[in-house]
Amino acid sequence: LGTMASINLPVKALPFGCTFPNLDNYMFDLVLKTAAPLATVLALQGVRKVLLARHRLAPEGNPETAQRRLDGTSKPMGLIVADLFADLSFFIGFIVYPGASTTIFMFFMGETFGGPGEDGVTVMRFDRSIETGSALYKAFIPYALVMMVLYPIGIPVQYAVMLYRNRNELNELRILEMTIEAEYALAKLEAEGANSEEEAKETMRKADAAYEEGHAAYAQLRSELPTDLRKLTAGYELRVYWFEIFECARKIALVCLPVFFPQGSPGQLIIGLIICFLTYGMYGVYGPYESPNDDLLAQLAQLCIFFSLVASIVTNVYPDE
């Protein structure tokens, strides 16, 4: 998911500007990056609800359904497609979140030309062909505000509501996960304090068997969570099942906050350094991922970003050296 989150198809790379010259501006980019994913998700969710409704209304005596239940075979094709559409909806929101949020924030960035010989006009920083006082810009202000609510604010709120609604199940699984890990750690300590090597091996053998059995039961219970919830918590230990909300905040801070500063300015770089420092601390304190290697990789990635920003500051201070 982390790899997919970095996908951001540049609209300028698409041939709209050549085919439709009048659409080659920031406003078209804004609509394309926000309305198109939203419409796609709504369409997928609509079809998914229809498929689920048809399955619920299917007669209980349907021979095909009854045969599936007797044979224990896979789910009906309609439910499989419905689950696929749910997955696609989740991934679309996950992928477009950083790029769409950045585009929305860029809408509110203006630049005023008020120097000697200039008329003090204010234009959009990222499309100087559009004045902030023009009818076009004013017409898009309500749209940008709505998209601000739906994307940078709405997606994390949606995740938070989803987690809150399922908090009881998640807390039960969290307690089970922590209990399994604690019992295994305690067994290791008992093995270290054993009177003989054979006793230590026997203790660890029992501990390994109990750990595998408990982990299998835990994995089975976790697989029974709703599809969206499984996707939202995938890869994380459930003691920090909320960590994807922090990831949303990190993306917004790292991608959108620098928009408020001139490109390459010291302020922009310092903001990036602060965000990387705080993120590194969060990864180090919580170790949120199921795999320790993922925790280490996440911390190393933040260090790479941190030192890249430090190098940028140094080259800005000493450009000729």
mmCIF file of C-alpha atoms in Angstrom:
data_model
loop_
_atom_site.group_PDB
_atom_site.id
_atom_site.type_symbol
_atom_site.label_atom_id
_atom_site.label_comp_id
_atom_site.label_asym_id
_atom_site.label_seq_id
_atom_site.Cartn_x
_atom_site.Cartn_y
_atom_site.Cartn_z
ATOM 1 C CA LEU A 1 0.000 0.000 0.000
ATOM 2 C CA GLY A 2 2.857 2.348 0.779
ATOM 3 C CA THR A 3 4.206 1.853 -2.742
ATOM 4 C CA MET A 4 0.807 2.425 -4.313
ATOM 5 C CA ALA A 5 0.346 5.601 -2.295
ATOM 6 C CA SER A 6 3.201 7.213 -4.208
ATOM 7 C CA ILE A 7 1.409 6.750 -7.535
ATOM 8 C CA ASN A 8 0.316 10.127 -8.858
ATOM 9 C CA LEU A 9 -0.433 10.319 -12.570
ATOM 10 C CA PRO A 10 0.427 13.846 -13.759
ATOM 11 C CA VAL A 11 -2.473 15.319 -15.668
ATOM 12 C CA LYS A 12 -0.069 17.336 -17.803
ATOM 13 C CA ALA A 13 1.224 14.037 -19.190
ATOM 14 C CA LEU A 14 -2.224 13.286 -20.582
ATOM 15 C CA PRO A 15 -3.077 14.620 -24.068
ATOM 16 C CA PHE A 16 -5.997 16.796 -22.945
ATOM 17 C CA GLY A 17 -4.044 20.003 -23.447
ATOM 18 C CA CYS A 18 -3.380 19.164 -27.099
ATOM 19 C CA THR A 19 -6.883 17.924 -27.844
ATOM 20 C CA PHE A 20 -8.743 20.564 -25.826
ATOM 21 C CA PRO A 21 -6.555 23.693 -25.488
ATOM 22 C CA ASN A 22 -9.234 25.536 -23.514
ATOM 23 C CA LEU A 23 -9.067 22.861 -20.815
ATOM 24 C CA ASP A 24 -5.307 23.103 -20.360
ATOM 25 C CA ASN A 25 -5.413 24.980 -17.052
ATOM 26 C CA TYR A 26 -5.359 24.393 -13.334
ATOM 27 C CA MET A 27 -9.143 24.255 -12.948
ATOM 28 C CA PHE A 28 -9.393 21.316 -15.312
ATOM 29 C CA ASP A 29 -6.634 19.561 -13.385
ATOM 30 C CA LEU A 30 -8.522 20.208 -10.151
ATOM 31 C CA VAL A 31 -11.754 18.717 -11.463
ATOM 32 C CA LEU A 32 -10.017 15.757 -13.073
ATOM 33 C CA LYS A 33 -8.061 14.856 -9.933
ATOM 34 C CA THR A 34 -11.001 15.225 -7.556
ATOM 35 C CA ALA A 35 -14.309 14.659 -9.342
ATOM 36 C CA ALA A 36 -13.181 11.749 -11.521
ATOM 37 C CA PRO A 37 -12.036 9.506 -8.615
ATOM 38 C CA LEU A 38 -15.105 10.484 -6.613
ATOM 39 C CA ALA A 39 -17.453 9.587 -9.469
ATOM 40 C CA THR A 40 -15.639 6.287 -9.985
ATOM 41 C CA VAL A 41 -15.918 5.356 -6.311
ATOM 42 C CA LEU A 42 -19.604 6.278 -6.193
ATOM 43 C CA ALA A 43 -20.282 4.178 -9.293
ATOM 44 C CA LEU A 44 -18.423 1.188 -7.855
ATOM 45 C CA GLN A 45 -20.227 1.485 -4.539
ATOM 46 C CA GLY A 46 -23.575 1.785 -6.296
ATOM 47 C CA VAL A 47 -23.011 -1.386 -8.308
ATOM 48 C CA ARG A 48 -21.743 -3.128 -5.170
ATOM 49 C CA LYS A 49 -24.915 -2.270 -3.260
ATOM 50 C CA VAL A 50 -27.051 -3.572 -6.122
ATOM 51 C CA LEU A 51 -25.141 -6.859 -6.161
ATOM 52 C CA LEU A 52 -25.439 -7.239 -2.391
ATOM 53 C CA ALA A 53 -29.154 -6.440 -2.521
ATOM 54 C CA ARG A 54 -29.711 -9.047 -5.231
ATOM 55 C CA HIS A 55 -27.897 -11.630 -3.128
ATOM 56 C CA ARG A 56 -30.007 -10.841 -0.062
ATOM 57 C CA LEU A 57 -33.216 -11.068 -2.096
ATOM 58 C CA ALA A 58 -32.232 -14.378 -3.682
ATOM 59 C CA PRO A 59 -34.662 -17.141 -2.625
ATOM 60 C CA GLU A 60 -33.381 -19.474 0.049
ATOM 61 C CA GLY A 61 -34.491 -22.470 -1.970
ATOM 62 C CA ASN A 62 -32.357 -21.566 -4.967
ATOM 63 C CA PRO A 63 -30.820 -24.904 -6.089
ATOM 64 C CA GLU A 64 -27.483 -23.339 -6.975
ATOM 65 C CA THR A 65 -27.205 -21.610 -3.597
ATOM 66 C CA ALA A 66 -28.205 -24.737 -1.731
ATOM 67 C CA GLN A 67 -25.663 -26.816 -3.621
ATOM 68 C CA ARG A 68 -22.907 -24.339 -2.769
ATOM 69 C CA ARG A 69 -23.777 -24.544 0.900
ATOM 70 C CA LEU A 70 -23.728 -28.328 0.822
ATOM 71 C CA ASP A 71 -20.469 -28.525 -1.082
ATOM 72 C CA GLY A 72 -18.802 -25.725 0.899
ATOM 73 C CA THR A 73 -17.642 -24.158 -2.349
ATOM 74 C CA SER A 74 -16.795 -20.529 -3.016
ATOM 75 C CA LYS A 75 -19.141 -17.576 -2.699
ATOM 76 C CA PRO A 76 -21.556 -16.650 -5.486
ATOM 77 C CA MET A 77 -20.016 -14.652 -8.308
ATOM 78 C CA GLY A 78 -22.112 -11.617 -7.378
ATOM 79 C CA LEU A 79 -20.571 -11.448 -3.909
ATOM 80 C CA ILE A 80 -17.088 -11.934 -5.326
ATOM 81 C CA VAL A 81 -17.614 -9.003 -7.702
ATOM 82 C CA ALA A 82 -19.096 -6.916 -4.868
ATOM 83 C CA ASP A 83 -15.999 -7.556 -2.736
ATOM 84 C CA LEU A 84 -13.790 -6.677 -5.705
ATOM 85 C CA PHE A 85 -15.595 -3.366 -6.167
ATOM 86 C CA ALA A 86 -15.205 -2.629 -2.453
ATOM 87 C CA ASP A 87 -11.467 -3.258 -2.747
ATOM 88 C CA LEU A 88 -11.206 -1.038 -5.823
ATOM 89 C CA SER A 89 -13.077 1.774 -4.071
ATOM 90 C CA PHE A 90 -10.733 1.601 -1.102
ATOM 91 C CA PHE A 91 -7.592 1.529 -3.239
ATOM 92 C CA ILE A 92 -8.742 4.435 -5.412
ATOM 93 C CA GLY A 93 -9.257 6.603 -2.339
ATOM 94 C CA PHE A 94 -5.945 5.451 -0.896
ATOM 95 C CA ILE A 95 -4.000 6.182 -4.084
ATOM 96 C CA VAL A 96 -5.475 9.564 -5.035
ATOM 97 C CA TYR A 97 -5.532 10.971 -1.484
ATOM 98 C CA PRO A 98 -2.097 12.691 -1.488
ATOM 99 C CA GLY A 99 -2.300 14.035 -5.043
ATOM 100 C CA ALA A 100 -5.889 15.241 -4.785
ATOM 101 C CA SER A 101 -5.243 16.897 -1.422
ATOM 102 C CA THR A 102 -2.179 18.696 -2.769
ATOM 103 C CA THR A 103 -4.116 19.964 -5.779
ATOM 104 C CA ILE A 104 -6.873 21.279 -3.516
ATOM 105 C CA PHE A 105 -4.418 23.098 -1.244
ATOM 106 C CA MET A 106 -2.716 24.627 -4.273
ATOM 107 C CA PHE A 107 -6.003 26.271 -5.242
ATOM 108 C CA PHE A 108 -5.769 28.678 -2.308
ATOM 109 C CA MET A 109 -2.172 29.732 -2.956
ATOM 110 C CA GLY A 110 -1.926 33.180 -4.557
ATOM 111 C CA GLU A 111 0.925 35.408 -5.632
ATOM 112 C CA THR A 112 0.689 39.195 -5.789
ATOM 113 C CA PHE A 113 2.717 41.278 -8.229
ATOM 114 C CA GLY A 114 2.984 44.541 -6.335
ATOM 115 C CA GLY A 115 6.493 45.664 -7.134
ATOM 116 C CA PRO A 116 7.579 48.806 -8.981
ATOM 117 C CA GLY A 117 5.815 49.067 -12.307
ATOM 118 C CA GLU A 118 3.406 46.271 -11.439
ATOM 119 C CA ASP A 119 -0.328 46.692 -11.014
ATOM 120 C CA GLY A 120 -0.715 44.632 -7.827
ATOM 121 C CA VAL A 121 -2.678 41.865 -9.484
ATOM 122 C CA THR A 122 -2.968 38.582 -7.569
ATOM 123 C CA VAL A 123 -2.810 35.356 -9.533
ATOM 124 C CA MET A 124 -2.752 31.686 -8.659
ATOM 125 C CA ARG A 125 0.770 30.646 -7.806
ATOM 126 C CA PHE A 126 0.484 27.432 -9.785
ATOM 127 C CA ASP A 127 -1.350 28.880 -12.800
ATOM 128 C CA ARG A 128 -0.535 32.527 -13.386
ATOM 129 C CA SER A 129 -3.034 32.723 -16.215
ATOM 130 C CA ILE A 130 -5.844 32.769 -13.618
ATOM 131 C CA GLU A 131 -6.384 35.835 -11.441
ATOM 132 C CA THR A 132 -7.836 35.271 -7.984
ATOM 133 C CA GLY A 133 -10.320 38.059 -8.609
ATOM 134 C CA SER A 134 -11.592 36.606 -11.864
ATOM 135 C CA ALA A 135 -15.055 35.142 -12.298
ATOM 136 C CA LEU A 136 -13.529 31.739 -13.077
ATOM 137 C CA TYR A 137 -11.622 31.584 -9.800
ATOM 138 C CA LYS A 138 -14.572 32.780 -7.718
ATOM 139 C CA ALA A 139 -16.843 30.234 -9.372
ATOM 140 C CA PHE A 140 -14.542 27.411 -8.283
ATOM 141 C CA ILE A 141 -14.160 28.507 -4.647
ATOM 142 C CA PRO A 142 -17.253 26.580 -3.424
ATOM 143 C CA TYR A 143 -16.112 23.522 -5.361
ATOM 144 C CA ALA A 144 -12.622 23.676 -3.843
ATOM 145 C CA LEU A 145 -14.075 24.035 -0.343
ATOM 146 C CA VAL A 146 -16.325 21.010 -0.858
ATOM 147 C CA MET A 147 -13.379 18.973 -2.127
ATOM 148 C CA MET A 148 -11.358 20.156 0.876
ATOM 149 C CA VAL A 149 -14.001 18.629 3.121
ATOM 150 C CA LEU A 150 -14.250 15.420 1.096
ATOM 151 C CA TYR A 151 -10.562 14.644 0.588
ATOM 152 C CA PRO A 152 -8.048 16.045 3.130
ATOM 153 C CA ILE A 153 -10.635 16.008 5.917
ATOM 154 C CA GLY A 154 -13.211 13.493 4.758
ATOM 155 C CA ILE A 155 -11.032 10.454 4.100
ATOM 156 C CA PRO A 156 -9.332 10.429 7.548
ATOM 157 C CA VAL A 157 -12.715 11.058 9.176
ATOM 158 C CA GLN A 158 -14.169 8.141 7.221
ATOM 159 C CA TYR A 159 -11.342 5.918 8.456
ATOM 160 C CA ALA A 160 -11.858 7.122 12.029
ATOM 161 C CA VAL A 161 -15.601 6.443 11.902
ATOM 162 C CA MET A 162 -14.982 2.983 10.480
ATOM 163 C CA LEU A 163 -12.525 2.168 13.261
ATOM 164 C CA TYR A 164 -14.806 3.606 15.933
ATOM 165 C CA ARG A 165 -17.794 1.566 14.788
ATOM 166 C CA ASN A 166 -15.743 -1.617 14.994
ATOM 167 C CA ARG A 167 -13.780 -0.651 18.099
ATOM 168 C CA ASN A 168 -15.117 -3.532 20.200
ATOM 169 C CA GLU A 169 -14.000 -6.208 17.746
ATOM 170 C CA LEU A 170 -10.671 -4.464 17.212
ATOM 171 C CA ASN A 171 -10.024 -4.119 20.931
ATOM 172 C CA GLU A 172 -10.790 -7.796 21.498
ATOM 173 C CA LEU A 173 -8.343 -8.755 18.767
ATOM 174 C CA ARG A 174 -5.807 -6.279 20.126
ATOM 175 C CA ILE A 175 -6.009 -7.861 23.577
ATOM 176 C CA LEU A 176 -5.701 -11.334 22.064
ATOM 177 C CA GLU A 177 -2.678 -10.271 20.015
ATOM 178 C CA MET A 178 -0.940 -8.700 23.000
ATOM 179 C CA THR A 179 -1.754 -11.711 25.196
ATOM 180 C CA ILE A 180 -0.208 -14.120 22.702
ATOM 181 C CA GLU A 181 2.940 -12.028 22.426
ATOM 182 C CA ALA A 182 3.201 -11.542 26.200
ATOM 183 C CA GLU A 183 2.803 -15.250 26.936
ATOM 184 C CA TYR A 184 5.449 -16.119 24.367
ATOM 185 C CA ALA A 185 7.862 -13.559 25.809
ATOM 186 C CA LEU A 186 7.208 -14.933 29.306
ATOM 187 C CA ALA A 187 7.917 -18.461 28.076
ATOM 188 C CA LYS A 188 11.249 -17.275 26.690
ATOM 189 C CA LEU A 189 12.169 -15.865 30.080
ATOM 190 C CA GLU A 190 11.201 -19.130 31.751
ATOM 191 C CA ALA A 191 13.354 -21.041 29.275
ATOM 192 C CA GLU A 192 16.327 -18.797 30.021
ATOM 193 C CA GLY A 193 15.925 -19.527 33.727
ATOM 194 C CA ALA A 194 15.514 -23.283 33.301
ATOM 195 C CA ASN A 195 17.697 -25.605 35.368
ATOM 196 C CA SER A 196 18.828 -27.650 32.394
ATOM 197 C CA GLU A 197 19.119 -27.392 28.647
ATOM 198 C CA GLU A 198 16.540 -30.128 28.135
ATOM 199 C CA GLU A 199 14.046 -28.302 30.321
ATOM 200 C CA ALA A 200 14.663 -25.110 28.355
ATOM 201 C CA LYS A 201 14.104 -26.890 25.041
ATOM 202 C CA GLU A 202 10.905 -28.480 26.318
ATOM 203 C CA THR A 203 9.637 -25.124 27.554
ATOM 204 C CA MET A 204 10.347 -23.484 24.201
ATOM 205 C CA ARG A 205 8.777 -26.372 22.309
ATOM 206 C CA LYS A 206 5.546 -25.949 24.235
ATOM 207 C CA ALA A 207 5.749 -22.178 23.871
ATOM 208 C CA ASP A 208 6.255 -22.403 20.094
ATOM 209 C CA ALA A 209 3.314 -24.780 19.745
ATOM 210 C CA ALA A 210 1.068 -22.552 21.851
ATOM 211 C CA TYR A 211 2.219 -19.480 19.932
ATOM 212 C CA GLU A 212 1.487 -21.041 16.552
ATOM 213 C CA GLU A 213 -1.916 -22.246 17.705
ATOM 214 C CA GLY A 214 -2.823 -18.882 19.191
ATOM 215 C CA HIS A 215 -1.553 -16.990 16.170
ATOM 216 C CA ALA A 216 -3.571 -19.216 13.825
ATOM 217 C CA ALA A 217 -6.736 -18.520 15.826
ATOM 218 C CA TYR A 218 -5.910 -14.814 15.853
ATOM 219 C CA ALA A 219 -5.352 -14.770 12.081
ATOM 220 C CA GLN A 220 -8.659 -16.548 11.527
ATOM 221 C CA LEU A 221 -10.550 -14.021 13.648
ATOM 222 C CA ARG A 222 -8.823 -11.141 11.905
ATOM 223 C CA SER A 223 -9.754 -12.540 8.493
ATOM 224 C CA GLU A 224 -13.412 -12.404 9.530
ATOM 225 C CA LEU A 225 -13.343 -8.620 9.907
ATOM 226 C CA PRO A 226 -15.254 -6.602 7.279
ATOM 227 C CA THR A 227 -13.388 -6.190 3.996
ATOM 228 C CA ASP A 228 -12.819 -2.434 4.327
ATOM 229 C CA LEU A 229 -11.593 -2.843 7.883
ATOM 230 C CA ARG A 230 -9.148 -5.570 6.893
ATOM 231 C CA LYS A 231 -7.724 -3.330 4.194
ATOM 232 C CA LEU A 232 -7.472 -0.398 6.580
ATOM 233 C CA THR A 233 -5.557 -2.347 9.229
ATOM 234 C CA ALA A 234 -3.568 -4.614 6.903
ATOM 235 C CA GLY A 235 0.120 -4.713 7.746
ATOM 236 C CA TYR A 236 -0.309 -3.084 11.160
ATOM 237 C CA GLU A 237 -0.297 -4.707 14.559
ATOM 238 C CA LEU A 238 -3.746 -4.254 16.042
ATOM 239 C CA ARG A 239 -2.357 -2.588 19.159
ATOM 240 C CA VAL A 240 -1.996 0.408 16.807
ATOM 241 C CA TYR A 241 -4.941 -0.292 14.512
ATOM 242 C CA TRP A 242 -5.463 3.479 14.249
ATOM 243 C CA PHE A 243 -2.089 4.080 12.610
ATOM 244 C CA GLU A 244 -3.488 4.629 9.113
ATOM 245 C CA ILE A 245 -5.087 7.835 10.399
ATOM 246 C CA PHE A 246 -1.633 9.017 11.451
ATOM 247 C CA GLU A 247 -0.390 8.080 7.979
ATOM 248 C CA CYS A 248 -3.070 10.318 6.465
ATOM 249 C CA ALA A 249 -1.941 13.185 8.686
ATOM 250 C CA ARG A 250 1.687 12.516 7.740
ATOM 251 C CA LYS A 251 0.867 12.602 4.026
ATOM 252 C CA ILE A 252 -1.059 15.835 4.379
ATOM 253 C CA ALA A 253 1.735 17.414 6.413
ATOM 254 C CA LEU A 254 4.545 16.237 4.145
ATOM 255 C CA VAL A 255 2.842 16.892 0.806
ATOM 256 C CA CYS A 256 0.420 19.760 1.446
ATOM 257 C CA LEU A 257 1.955 21.993 4.120
ATOM 258 C CA PRO A 258 5.039 22.820 2.002
ATOM 259 C CA VAL A 259 2.665 24.235 -0.616
ATOM 260 C CA PHE A 260 2.212 27.287 1.617
ATOM 261 C CA PHE A 261 5.907 28.173 1.232
ATOM 262 C CA PRO A 262 7.827 29.209 -1.899
ATOM 263 C CA GLN A 263 9.300 26.220 -3.670
ATOM 264 C CA GLY A 264 12.769 25.375 -2.376
ATOM 265 C CA SER A 265 12.634 28.061 0.330
ATOM 266 C CA PRO A 266 14.230 27.495 3.762
ATOM 267 C CA GLY A 267 10.789 27.499 5.371
ATOM 268 C CA GLN A 268 9.615 24.693 3.126
ATOM 269 C CA LEU A 269 12.701 22.612 3.862
ATOM 270 C CA ILE A 270 12.512 23.226 7.610
ATOM 271 C CA ILE A 271 8.866 22.132 7.673
ATOM 272 C CA GLY A 272 9.908 18.948 5.910
ATOM 273 C CA LEU A 273 12.672 18.349 8.469
ATOM 274 C CA ILE A 274 10.267 18.772 11.385
ATOM 275 C CA ILE A 275 7.730 16.399 9.842
ATOM 276 C CA CYS A 276 10.390 13.765 9.155
ATOM 277 C CA PHE A 277 11.738 14.068 12.693
ATOM 278 C CA LEU A 278 8.293 13.604 14.249
ATOM 279 C CA THR A 279 7.441 10.746 11.898
ATOM 280 C CA TYR A 280 10.696 8.973 12.688
ATOM 281 C CA GLY A 281 9.867 9.268 16.374
ATOM 282 C CA MET A 282 6.396 7.791 15.852
ATOM 283 C CA TYR A 283 7.797 4.836 13.920
ATOM 284 C CA GLY A 284 10.461 4.300 16.559
ATOM 285 C CA VAL A 285 8.117 4.497 19.548
ATOM 286 C CA TYR A 286 5.186 2.487 18.215
ATOM 287 C CA GLY A 287 6.802 0.071 15.743
ATOM 288 C CA PRO A 288 3.396 -0.248 14.062
ATOM 289 C CA TYR A 289 4.057 -2.878 11.413
ATOM 290 C CA GLU A 290 3.642 -6.607 11.837
ATOM 291 C CA SER A 291 7.070 -7.249 10.375
ATOM 292 C CA PRO A 292 10.078 -5.795 12.246
ATOM 293 C CA ASN A 293 11.758 -5.387 8.863
ATOM 294 C CA ASP A 294 8.957 -3.049 7.785
ATOM 295 C CA ASP A 295 9.458 -0.981 10.939
ATOM 296 C CA LEU A 296 13.166 -0.707 10.197
ATOM 297 C CA LEU A 297 12.545 0.151 6.549
ATOM 298 C CA ALA A 298 10.070 2.895 7.487
ATOM 299 C CA GLN A 299 12.592 4.486 9.851
ATOM 300 C CA LEU A 300 15.366 4.278 7.262
ATOM 301 C CA ALA A 301 13.097 5.924 4.691
ATOM 302 C CA GLN A 302 12.462 8.842 7.042
ATOM 303 C CA LEU A 303 16.196 9.170 7.665
ATOM 304 C CA CYS A 304 16.823 9.298 3.917
ATOM 305 C CA ILE A 305 14.234 12.046 3.488
ATOM 306 C CA PHE A 306 15.640 13.912 6.490
ATOM 307 C CA PHE A 307 19.210 13.952 5.215
ATOM 308 C CA SER A 308 18.051 14.808 1.689
ATOM 309 C CA LEU A 309 16.359 17.904 3.090
ATOM 310 C CA VAL A 310 19.462 18.734 5.130
ATOM 311 C CA ALA A 311 21.526 18.469 1.948
ATOM 312 C CA SER A 312 19.097 20.824 0.193
ATOM 313 C CA ILE A 313 19.497 23.392 2.963
ATOM 314 C CA VAL A 314 23.287 23.137 2.747
ATOM 315 C CA THR A 315 23.294 23.606 -1.031
ATOM 316 C CA ASN A 316 21.007 26.632 -0.668
ATOM 317 C CA VAL A 317 23.329 28.212 1.888
ATOM 318 C CA TYR A 318 26.490 27.410 -0.073
ATOM 319 C CA PRO A 319 25.346 27.310 -3.717
ATOM 320 C CA ASP A 320 28.835 27.748 -5.189
ATOM 321 C CA GLU A 321 30.676 25.211 -3.059
#
